[in-house]
Amino acid sequence: MPKIKASSIEELKARVNIYDVVSAYVSLKKSGSSYKGLSPFTAEKTPSFFVHPDKNYYYCFSTSQGGDIISFIRMKENLSFSEAVEFLANKFNVKLEYEAGGKSDGASASLRKQIYDIHEDAAAWYAENFFAGGEQAAEIRSYWTNERGFSLEDAKTLRIGYAPPSSDPLKKILAQKGYSPEAMLASGIFYGRPGERLRDYYARFRARMMIPISDIQGRVIAFTARKTRFTPDIPSEEGKYVNSRETEIFKKNAVVFNLDKAKSAIREKNSCIVVEGQLDAIRMFCAGFKNTVATQGTAAGAEHFALIRRFANKVVLLFDGDAAGRHAALRVIPICIKADIEPFVAPLPDGEDPDSFIKKFGTDAMAELVGNRLQTALSFAARSILADTPNPTASDKRAAMLQLFEIVDNAASRVLRDDYLREISNALVLDYPSVAEDYRARKSPAAPGASPAENPPKKDSSAMLTNAVYDSLMICLYNDGVAQGMADILQDAWIEEASLPAAVLKKILALYREGIGFSVSDIETYFENPEEKNIIYKILSEKSSEIDNPAKVANECIAKIYHNFIKREIEALNAQLVLADNNDSAEKFEILKRISALRKLSATPPARIELA
């Protein structure tokens, strides 16, 4: 999508207060100058979540996470940065401007908004027609209720609609609302050529039942349209189902059908049921399986599962009970594993799909299938590979094992790979140590995400820090004048490298040296590392952070940091002295000379901050 202008983002953050955003999700109570409530990110009984409206940020002590309005919505709604900005802008009526020639060469921001609004108005009009009087609407409703077995209440919830045979009414309605012909054509709802007059446009969807497709925020971005007996009998209308073409706001590989409605249930259950068809997803959703989604009119791909991974790390593949469905599941399993999702398969009987299964056997049978009759990914894959080999030989098992190894390669974690190898050994009735040995001995590329040190130790933690560094950071966050004085005196070389607050302190001091300064509103601008941002928000949320006589404490911190630096340098030189060649007196003399110079420096205090 086009890049949002930085000035628009700053205006959004200035106009929208963190209290107004968070209070929609959390019951907040006044606590001094702040507000507190139960964490929206974890289950807890004692409030540890604090909102600071005066400085427009929040901090959660339970999860050690903090941020501004954008980061809160990103976490709560599982949105990208741009999606969160647009979400907030729409909710609080803040107009966004986009960079010319940004990430996309497509529609301008104003045109893009028109396309969203056109889809919303078209969806409302289609839904109105579905419930209208007349023979055609009555027959479409009859198809929905009698043939498909859904209720009219389901139709309202899902905004099912009907597009009449004529193109003119929708064109007239949209034109009266002020949409440009350019936007109407760019929406994909009409056929036409650039430069043609509006009267020459004609509707893509005519005399079809309409199923809206929404993005993760619930905005209508496209449609799937089912043929009816009223659909014009012309070649362009032959397809049983016709989908919107891809547009500036609709990319098939970036949309998961029903995810906007299912995301809360998916997050709550930490599990997502994935089906192949939209009507299968609708059937499951209306039957009470609220965590069900479908891929959007194309083969399931990595981008679809990256979206799902925002909400859960487990999926249940509920694909059709035929050879094509089993093949689709086999293709998807490695995609899931590569996306760090644990896949399971709910095998449907031959010839059944989710819709027909529920109609024939009922919701209890479906609940049993997706709850208690799941197969692990590798056991399903093993059965599928050997489906035509009822009595596999050792050679057959080895061939299957090698195919399964290719699936295991997608796991980034050695622990996960070991688990999958155990599944293979169980499914093929082979000795696990032998399977593991064959896997590791086999010449193959390193698994994605693996590294020579798969679980490297973290470089630092707050426990490793000196109080002087932490206190210096605290002072810089609370007192601009002292922070500028520290920036003028403290040298980066004096500050220990191996600590998170040290890294944050260096960045803030650099901003002061460049004449920029630093405030709470700058956190999201200058810090990308979540750990760095969280330690800033943590310090800001600690009541003890407000230090009396900050200049005095700052001078003490500078002296400690300075003397610790000299101490480290002397220790390093002493180590060199031990390793120095006994026959090289010149080298030893030079080291001793440097040690002596450092000891003299140690006796000389650094400059001090003097505030008027």
XYZ file of C-alpha atoms in Angstrom:
612
model
C 0.000 0.000 0.000
C 1.124 3.625 -0.418
C 3.259 4.941 2.405
C 1.436 7.113 4.936
C 3.044 10.521 5.433
C 4.952 10.920 8.695
C 3.134 14.212 9.310
C -0.200 12.364 9.211
C 1.032 9.815 11.729
C 2.209 12.579 14.055
C -1.134 14.364 13.706
C -2.957 11.130 14.558
C -0.849 10.624 17.689
C -1.384 14.246 18.710
C -5.161 14.163 18.236
C -5.988 10.729 19.652
C -5.449 10.118 23.362
C -4.315 6.737 24.635
C -7.168 6.684 27.192
C -9.807 6.886 24.447
C -8.179 3.998 22.591
C -7.534 1.662 25.522
C -10.810 2.270 27.349
C -12.633 0.533 24.492
C -10.837 -2.675 25.476
C -10.065 -2.307 29.199
C -12.094 -1.120 32.190
C -9.855 1.623 33.580
C -9.912 3.188 37.038
C -8.257 6.420 38.111
C -4.945 5.938 39.940
C -3.299 9.278 40.686
C -2.509 10.978 37.390
C -2.796 7.631 35.584
C -5.376 4.894 35.039
C -5.059 1.208 35.764
C -6.858 -1.974 34.779
C -6.449 -5.668 34.127
C -3.965 -6.473 31.373
C -5.623 -6.938 27.967
C -2.703 -9.151 26.929
C -2.795 -11.840 29.641
C -5.110 -13.285 32.292
C -4.618 -11.695 35.704
C -6.580 -10.913 38.871
C -4.623 -7.891 40.099
C -4.432 -4.845 37.783
C -0.923 -4.320 36.408
C -1.795 -2.378 33.271
C -1.278 1.404 33.460
C -2.355 4.129 31.058
C -0.779 7.589 31.182
C -2.996 10.061 29.268
C -0.703 13.015 30.021
C 2.150 11.445 28.085
C -0.005 9.262 25.807
C 1.465 5.832 26.504
C 0.658 2.602 28.330
C 2.745 0.021 30.173
C 1.827 -3.519 31.194
C 3.893 -4.819 34.119
C 2.572 -8.373 33.633
C 3.958 -8.704 30.115
C 6.693 -6.017 30.315
C 5.272 -4.322 27.226
C 4.533 -0.686 26.605
C 3.765 1.640 23.747
C 1.572 4.315 22.217
C -1.841 4.236 20.548
C -0.474 2.571 17.412
C 1.458 -0.188 19.159
C -1.567 -0.924 21.388
C -3.870 -1.414 18.404
C -1.204 -3.449 16.604
C -1.026 -5.850 19.550
C -4.733 -5.948 20.341
C -5.998 -6.239 16.767
C -2.932 -8.025 15.360
C -2.455 -5.445 12.607
C 0.572 -4.217 10.720
C 1.790 -0.676 11.423
C -0.021 0.832 8.410
C -3.185 -1.153 9.149
C -3.181 0.106 12.753
C -2.736 3.724 11.612
C -5.632 3.409 9.160
C -7.751 1.640 11.792
C -7.276 4.528 14.229
C -7.705 7.185 11.555
C -11.032 5.688 10.485
C -12.243 5.330 14.080
C -11.315 8.860 15.156
C -11.985 10.616 11.822
C -8.412 11.706 11.185
C -7.622 12.291 7.516
C -4.471 10.552 6.317
C -2.174 11.727 3.545
C 0.039 9.378 1.574
C 3.452 9.819 0.002
C 3.473 10.292 -3.748
C 5.342 7.422 -5.361
C 5.365 5.419 -2.120
C 5.477 1.665 -1.870
C 2.729 1.372 -4.440
C 2.421 2.977 -7.836
C -1.347 2.419 -7.716
C -4.200 4.548 -6.518
C -3.730 7.779 -4.653
C -4.932 7.992 -1.076
C -8.149 9.800 -2.010
C -8.867 7.276 -4.765
C -8.041 4.429 -2.408
C -10.541 5.714 0.164
C -13.177 6.037 -2.547
C -12.623 2.385 -3.487
C -13.152 1.298 0.130
C -16.284 3.436 0.397
C -17.652 2.191 -2.936
C -17.387 -1.385 -1.717
C -19.136 -0.511 1.540
C -21.978 1.248 -0.267
C -22.252 -1.539 -2.853
C -22.403 -4.183 -0.115
C -25.172 -2.268 1.663
C -27.123 -1.941 -1.587
C -26.721 -5.641 -2.464
C -27.902 -6.610 1.057
C -30.911 -4.314 0.696
C -31.824 -6.007 -2.590
C -31.521 -9.465 -0.989
C -34.350 -8.596 1.400
C -36.383 -6.590 -1.139
C -39.725 -7.576 -2.607
C -40.120 -9.118 -6.032
C -39.739 -12.525 -7.629
C -35.952 -12.488 -8.030
C -35.109 -11.525 -4.446
C -37.642 -14.045 -3.111
C -36.067 -16.824 -5.164
C -32.551 -15.897 -3.986
C -33.725 -15.984 -0.375
C -35.370 -19.350 -1.027
C -32.121 -20.700 -2.436
C -30.265 -19.437 0.664
C -32.700 -20.898 3.174
C -34.132 -23.987 1.473
C -31.332 -25.236 -0.763
C -28.322 -24.105 1.254
C -29.987 -24.489 4.650
C -28.949 -21.144 6.131
C -31.184 -18.736 8.040
C -32.106 -15.196 7.078
C -30.416 -14.101 10.309
C -27.214 -15.705 8.994
C -27.659 -13.665 5.801
C -27.886 -10.441 7.830
C -24.797 -11.335 9.884
C -22.758 -12.169 6.787
C -24.269 -9.332 4.696
C -25.335 -11.678 1.899
C -26.715 -9.696 -1.029
C -28.224 -9.810 -4.479
C -27.020 -7.890 -7.527
C -29.945 -7.189 -9.923
C -29.530 -7.791 -13.687
C -29.300 -4.083 -14.570
C -26.103 -2.063 -14.109
C -27.846 1.299 -14.014
C -29.209 1.524 -10.437
C -25.842 0.954 -8.746
C -24.066 3.314 -11.139
C -26.656 6.000 -10.403
C -26.447 5.548 -6.619
C -22.647 5.697 -6.553
C -22.531 8.700 -8.895
C -25.031 10.553 -6.708
C -22.765 9.913 -3.710
C -20.012 11.774 -5.548
C -17.656 8.935 -6.500
C -15.536 9.619 -9.559
C -15.833 7.419 -12.666
C -12.115 6.667 -12.181
C -12.772 5.281 -8.689
C -15.803 3.284 -9.829
C -13.736 1.651 -12.560
C -10.763 1.084 -10.246
C -13.069 -0.645 -7.729
C -13.420 -3.626 -10.064
C -17.201 -3.617 -9.627
C -17.651 -2.295 -13.172
C -16.299 -3.146 -16.587
C -15.094 -0.301 -18.768
C -12.089 1.394 -20.299
C -10.193 4.372 -18.888
C -11.544 7.529 -20.483
C -14.964 6.050 -21.255
C -18.069 7.831 -20.066
C -19.811 6.500 -16.980
C -22.882 5.535 -19.016
C -20.699 3.073 -20.933
C -19.680 1.191 -17.776
C -21.544 -2.000 -16.948
C -21.596 -4.033 -13.760
C -19.319 -7.024 -13.286
C -21.959 -8.728 -11.133
C -25.450 -9.064 -12.570
C -28.290 -11.225 -11.227
C -26.003 -13.012 -8.792
C -26.068 -13.776 -5.079
C -23.332 -11.690 -3.482
C -20.930 -12.768 -0.713
C -18.830 -9.869 0.619
C -15.112 -10.405 1.242
C -13.618 -8.292 4.034
C -10.096 -7.472 5.115
C -8.796 -8.123 8.602
C -10.341 -4.850 9.821
C -13.783 -5.828 8.567
C -13.814 -3.467 5.571
C -15.486 -4.881 2.450
C -12.820 -5.120 -0.249
C -14.273 -7.553 -2.827
C -17.105 -9.954 -3.618
C -17.755 -13.523 -4.638
C -20.893 -13.782 -6.783
C -22.886 -16.994 -7.372
C -24.774 -17.563 -10.585
C -28.594 -17.749 -10.486
C -31.191 -18.590 -13.122
C -31.569 -14.856 -13.703
C -27.906 -14.365 -14.647
C -27.500 -13.222 -18.301
C -26.760 -16.129 -20.633
C -23.586 -14.746 -22.174
C -19.998 -16.134 -22.239
C -18.645 -13.645 -19.685
C -21.310 -14.778 -17.194
C -20.864 -18.550 -17.574
C -18.915 -19.170 -14.368
C -20.892 -20.577 -11.437
C -18.856 -18.333 -9.159
C -17.322 -15.029 -10.253
C -14.842 -13.191 -8.035
C -13.805 -9.564 -7.959
C -10.668 -8.882 -9.915
C -7.607 -7.843 -7.952
C -7.548 -4.139 -7.171
C -5.551 -1.655 -5.148
C -7.275 -2.906 -1.977
C -7.809 -6.595 -2.879
C -5.005 -9.116 -3.408
C -6.104 -12.745 -3.305
C -2.914 -14.003 -1.734
C -3.209 -11.482 1.112
C -6.812 -12.153 2.167
C -8.171 -14.943 4.355
C -11.939 -15.220 4.018
C -13.877 -14.685 7.289
C -10.748 -13.855 9.301
C -12.260 -10.526 10.338
C -15.155 -12.330 12.050
C -13.187 -15.360 13.249
C -10.076 -13.671 14.662
C -11.384 -13.249 18.215
C -12.380 -16.921 18.472
C -9.105 -17.985 16.860
C -7.126 -15.962 19.407
C -9.221 -17.287 22.288
C -8.839 -20.940 21.235
C -5.303 -20.485 19.861
C -6.539 -22.618 16.979
C -7.871 -21.924 13.492
C -9.946 -24.280 11.335
C -9.047 -23.829 7.664
C -11.436 -25.005 4.941
C -11.186 -24.758 1.168
C -14.398 -22.997 0.164
C -16.211 -19.871 1.257
C -19.557 -21.632 1.709
C -17.793 -24.292 3.772
C -16.440 -21.513 5.983
C -19.898 -19.955 6.217
C -21.454 -23.319 7.114
C -18.889 -23.929 9.852
C -19.197 -20.391 11.205
C -22.999 -20.492 11.305
C -22.892 -23.942 12.939
C -20.949 -22.510 15.866
C -17.360 -23.142 14.772
C -16.498 -19.466 14.988
C -12.752 -19.956 14.435
C -13.168 -21.075 10.813
C -11.651 -19.369 7.756
C -11.076 -20.166 4.085
C -8.336 -19.221 1.672
C -9.481 -16.743 -0.912
C -10.231 -18.337 -4.265
C -6.687 -19.575 -4.749
C -4.339 -22.212 -3.429
C -3.448 -21.616 0.202
C -0.073 -19.905 0.412
C 2.521 -18.587 2.825
C 0.917 -15.132 3.068
C -2.410 -16.634 4.137
C -0.801 -18.555 6.980
C 1.331 -15.580 7.989
C -1.960 -13.745 8.608
C -3.382 -16.668 10.581
C -0.163 -16.900 12.627
C -0.900 -13.449 14.038
C -3.744 -15.022 16.034
C -2.853 -18.673 16.672
C -0.025 -21.175 16.373
C -2.255 -24.176 15.638
C -4.412 -24.914 12.581
C -6.835 -27.710 11.787
C -6.964 -28.475 8.063
C -10.536 -29.490 7.224
C -10.267 -30.140 3.510
C -12.578 -32.067 1.206
C -12.632 -35.844 1.584
C -11.325 -36.682 -1.863
C -7.956 -37.091 -3.560
C -7.795 -33.388 -4.387
C -8.495 -32.429 -0.757
C -5.838 -34.803 0.560
C -3.340 -33.489 -1.968
C -4.162 -29.900 -0.920
C -3.564 -30.784 2.738
C -0.213 -32.364 1.886
C 0.795 -29.198 0.046
C -0.254 -26.937 2.931
C 1.384 -28.855 5.796
C 4.966 -27.716 5.021
C 3.725 -24.133 4.532
C 2.225 -24.215 8.026
C 5.359 -25.665 9.583
C 7.521 -23.053 7.882
C 5.204 -20.345 9.270
C 5.767 -21.742 12.792
C 2.222 -23.122 12.943
C 1.481 -26.611 14.235
C -0.829 -28.275 11.677
C -3.376 -31.008 12.354
C -5.704 -32.684 9.877
C -9.385 -33.513 10.407
C -9.997 -36.180 7.735
C -13.471 -36.067 6.213
C -15.067 -39.245 4.806
C -14.679 -39.829 1.073
C -16.883 -37.554 -0.977
C -17.783 -35.207 1.886
C -16.976 -31.542 2.358
C -17.569 -29.552 5.582
C -20.938 -28.291 4.346
C -22.279 -31.720 3.346
C -20.830 -33.386 6.451
C -22.695 -31.071 8.826
C -25.926 -31.423 6.855
C -25.639 -35.214 6.898
C -24.159 -35.934 10.333
C -24.790 -32.768 12.373
C -22.705 -30.340 14.407
C -21.933 -32.824 17.199
C -20.248 -35.134 14.704
C -18.259 -32.185 13.344
C -17.233 -31.166 16.875
C -15.999 -34.708 17.457
C -14.093 -34.673 14.165
C -12.271 -31.365 14.725
C -11.841 -31.983 18.442
C -11.043 -35.635 19.125
C -10.301 -37.260 15.780
C -7.457 -35.077 14.619
C -4.391 -36.565 12.985
C -0.954 -35.057 13.430
C 0.509 -33.591 10.272
C 3.223 -36.179 9.775
C 1.004 -39.171 10.556
C -1.560 -37.886 8.031
C 1.181 -37.325 5.470
C 2.570 -40.845 6.044
C -0.872 -42.419 5.585
C -1.503 -40.366 2.448
C 1.838 -41.242 0.864
C 1.266 -44.967 1.527
C -2.479 -44.891 0.794
C -2.075 -47.148 -2.244
C 0.394 -49.477 -0.496
C -1.580 -51.574 2.029
C 1.415 -53.737 2.991
C 4.466 -51.487 2.659
C 7.874 -53.090 2.429
C 11.014 -51.702 4.033
C 11.806 -50.080 0.699
C 8.341 -48.475 0.546
C 8.764 -47.118 4.074
C 12.186 -45.714 3.261
C 10.827 -43.923 0.194
C 7.971 -42.485 2.275
C 10.389 -41.493 5.024
C 12.519 -39.503 2.583
C 9.445 -37.613 1.364
C 8.462 -36.883 4.959
C 11.965 -35.626 5.711
C 11.344 -32.835 3.179
C 8.369 -31.699 5.284
C 10.445 -31.822 8.477
C 13.065 -29.578 6.837
C 10.622 -26.671 7.135
C 10.756 -26.651 10.945
C 13.154 -24.021 12.274
C 13.536 -25.596 15.717
C 15.555 -28.729 16.446
C 13.036 -29.636 19.149
C 10.190 -29.491 16.625
C 12.154 -31.501 14.102
C 12.754 -34.192 16.727
C 9.029 -34.290 17.498
C 8.204 -34.674 13.819
C 10.770 -37.447 13.461
C 9.072 -39.292 16.322
C 5.758 -38.927 14.495
C 7.374 -40.430 11.401
C 8.782 -43.361 13.361
C 5.376 -44.053 14.926
C 3.455 -43.699 11.666
C 5.837 -45.943 9.706
C 6.492 -48.300 12.651
C 10.218 -47.639 12.531
C 12.829 -47.309 15.255
C 13.125 -43.616 16.259
C 16.929 -43.571 16.720
C 17.323 -45.011 13.220
C 14.928 -42.446 11.728
C 16.732 -39.607 13.516
C 20.129 -40.896 12.419
C 19.006 -41.191 8.778
C 17.591 -37.663 8.895
C 20.762 -36.115 10.279
C 23.057 -38.146 8.046
C 21.116 -37.155 4.947
C 22.681 -34.367 2.917
C 20.139 -31.532 2.872
C 20.005 -27.778 3.226
C 19.894 -26.399 6.729
C 16.354 -25.976 7.951
C 14.958 -22.478 7.531
C 15.644 -20.323 10.501
C 18.315 -22.649 11.862
C 21.707 -21.242 12.723
C 24.983 -22.651 14.058
C 23.782 -21.704 17.512
C 20.035 -22.424 17.447
C 19.391 -21.069 20.886
C 22.060 -18.428 21.385
C 22.152 -16.851 24.807
C 20.805 -13.335 25.011
C 23.530 -10.769 24.992
C 22.261 -8.994 28.011
C 19.610 -8.501 30.634
C 18.818 -5.747 33.075
C 20.400 -7.829 35.838
C 23.803 -7.296 34.199
C 23.554 -3.533 34.310
C 25.229 -1.125 36.636
C 22.824 1.100 38.565
C 24.658 4.099 37.141
C 23.648 3.306 33.557
C 20.041 2.590 34.509
C 19.803 5.754 36.633
C 21.357 7.800 33.816
C 18.675 6.552 31.427
C 15.999 7.337 33.997
C 17.280 10.921 34.372
C 17.428 11.450 30.597
C 13.776 10.438 30.298
C 12.650 12.887 32.975
C 14.832 15.980 32.670
C 15.753 17.590 29.348
C 18.276 20.011 30.817
C 20.210 17.333 32.680
C 20.007 15.006 29.687
C 21.669 17.646 27.500
C 24.429 18.066 30.101
C 24.999 14.302 30.234
C 25.163 14.170 26.434
C 27.880 16.848 26.475
C 30.003 14.994 29.052
C 29.387 11.253 28.710
C 31.318 9.491 25.950
C 29.908 6.354 24.318
C 33.174 4.504 24.988
C 32.611 4.902 28.710
C 29.265 3.080 28.623
C 29.284 -0.700 28.738
C 28.249 -2.293 25.425
C 26.639 -5.445 26.793
C 23.388 -4.077 28.161
C 20.009 -3.140 26.780
C 19.598 0.134 28.729
C 23.143 1.083 27.741
C 22.151 0.810 24.085
C 19.041 2.907 24.723
C 21.034 5.499 26.688
C 23.554 5.877 23.855
C 20.785 6.483 21.305
C 19.101 9.129 23.449
C 22.388 10.905 24.194
C 23.158 10.910 20.457
C 19.812 12.631 19.780
C 20.706 15.354 22.290
C 24.182 15.776 20.780
C 22.540 16.272 17.369
C 20.314 18.992 18.816
C 17.150 16.906 18.386
C 16.381 15.985 21.972
C 13.984 13.271 23.057
C 10.461 12.938 24.460
C 7.860 10.208 24.955
C 6.325 10.943 21.549
C 9.685 10.107 19.924
C 9.891 6.523 21.238
C 8.170 4.874 18.273
C 10.096 7.086 15.839
C 13.636 6.356 16.994
C 13.347 2.861 18.472
C 12.413 -0.199 16.426
C 13.601 -2.880 18.852
C 10.589 -3.847 21.043
C 12.858 -4.625 24.000
C 14.394 -1.146 23.855
C 10.968 0.487 23.656
C 9.604 -1.595 26.514
C 12.406 -0.660 28.902
C 11.704 3.035 28.234
C 7.996 2.591 28.920
C 8.805 0.570 32.044
C 11.011 3.327 33.473
C 8.403 5.958 32.641
C 5.755 3.908 34.479
C 7.766 3.504 37.667
C 6.778 6.099 40.287
C 10.288 5.921 41.725
C 11.600 7.178 38.412
C 11.135 10.833 39.370
C 14.451 11.621 41.065
C 15.003 14.508 43.469
C 17.990 16.695 42.557
C 18.610 15.020 39.167
C 21.777 17.057 38.464
C 23.430 15.724 41.627
C 22.456 12.121 40.792
C 23.551 12.615 37.187
C 27.001 13.779 38.251
C 27.321 10.751 40.518
C 26.301 8.474 37.621
C 28.797 10.107 35.252
C 31.584 9.618 37.803
C 30.666 5.940 38.317
C 30.448 5.246 34.588
C 33.740 7.059 34.009
C 35.602 5.170 36.762
C 34.097 1.817 35.700
C 35.342 2.503 32.175
C 38.898 3.203 33.408
C 38.753 0.095 35.599
C 37.778 -2.069 32.619
C 40.538 -0.573 30.496
C 43.173 -1.241 33.177
C 41.930 -4.824 33.611
C 42.197 -5.391 29.867
C 45.757 -3.986 29.804
C 46.746 -6.168 32.775
C 45.506 -9.180 30.836
C 47.656 -8.100 27.880
C 50.602 -7.714 30.205
C 50.271 -11.314 31.381
C 50.242 -12.531 27.783
C 53.066 -10.253 26.611
C 56.337 -11.774 25.420
C 58.833 -11.726 28.316
C 61.583 -10.919 25.832
C 59.746 -7.923 24.392
C 60.501 -5.218 26.958
C 59.289 -2.451 24.632
C 55.782 -3.977 24.445
C 55.634 -4.390 28.220
C 56.831 -0.846 28.777
C 54.161 0.548 26.464
C 51.420 -1.401 28.310
C 52.678 -0.238 31.718
C 52.835 3.334 30.433
C 49.174 3.191 29.374
C 48.154 1.689 32.723
C 49.926 4.511 34.541
C 48.206 7.116 32.406
C 44.798 5.577 33.114
C 45.466 5.588 36.870
C 46.217 9.295 36.694
C 42.968 9.837 34.799
C 41.135 7.877 37.479
C 42.297 10.394 40.084
C 40.886 13.228 37.955
C 37.083 13.491 38.107
C 35.153 14.107 34.860
C 33.355 17.351 34.115
C 30.227 18.130 36.104
C 26.756 19.332 35.147
C 26.103 22.779 36.532
C 22.492 23.917 36.365
C 21.519 27.534 37.006
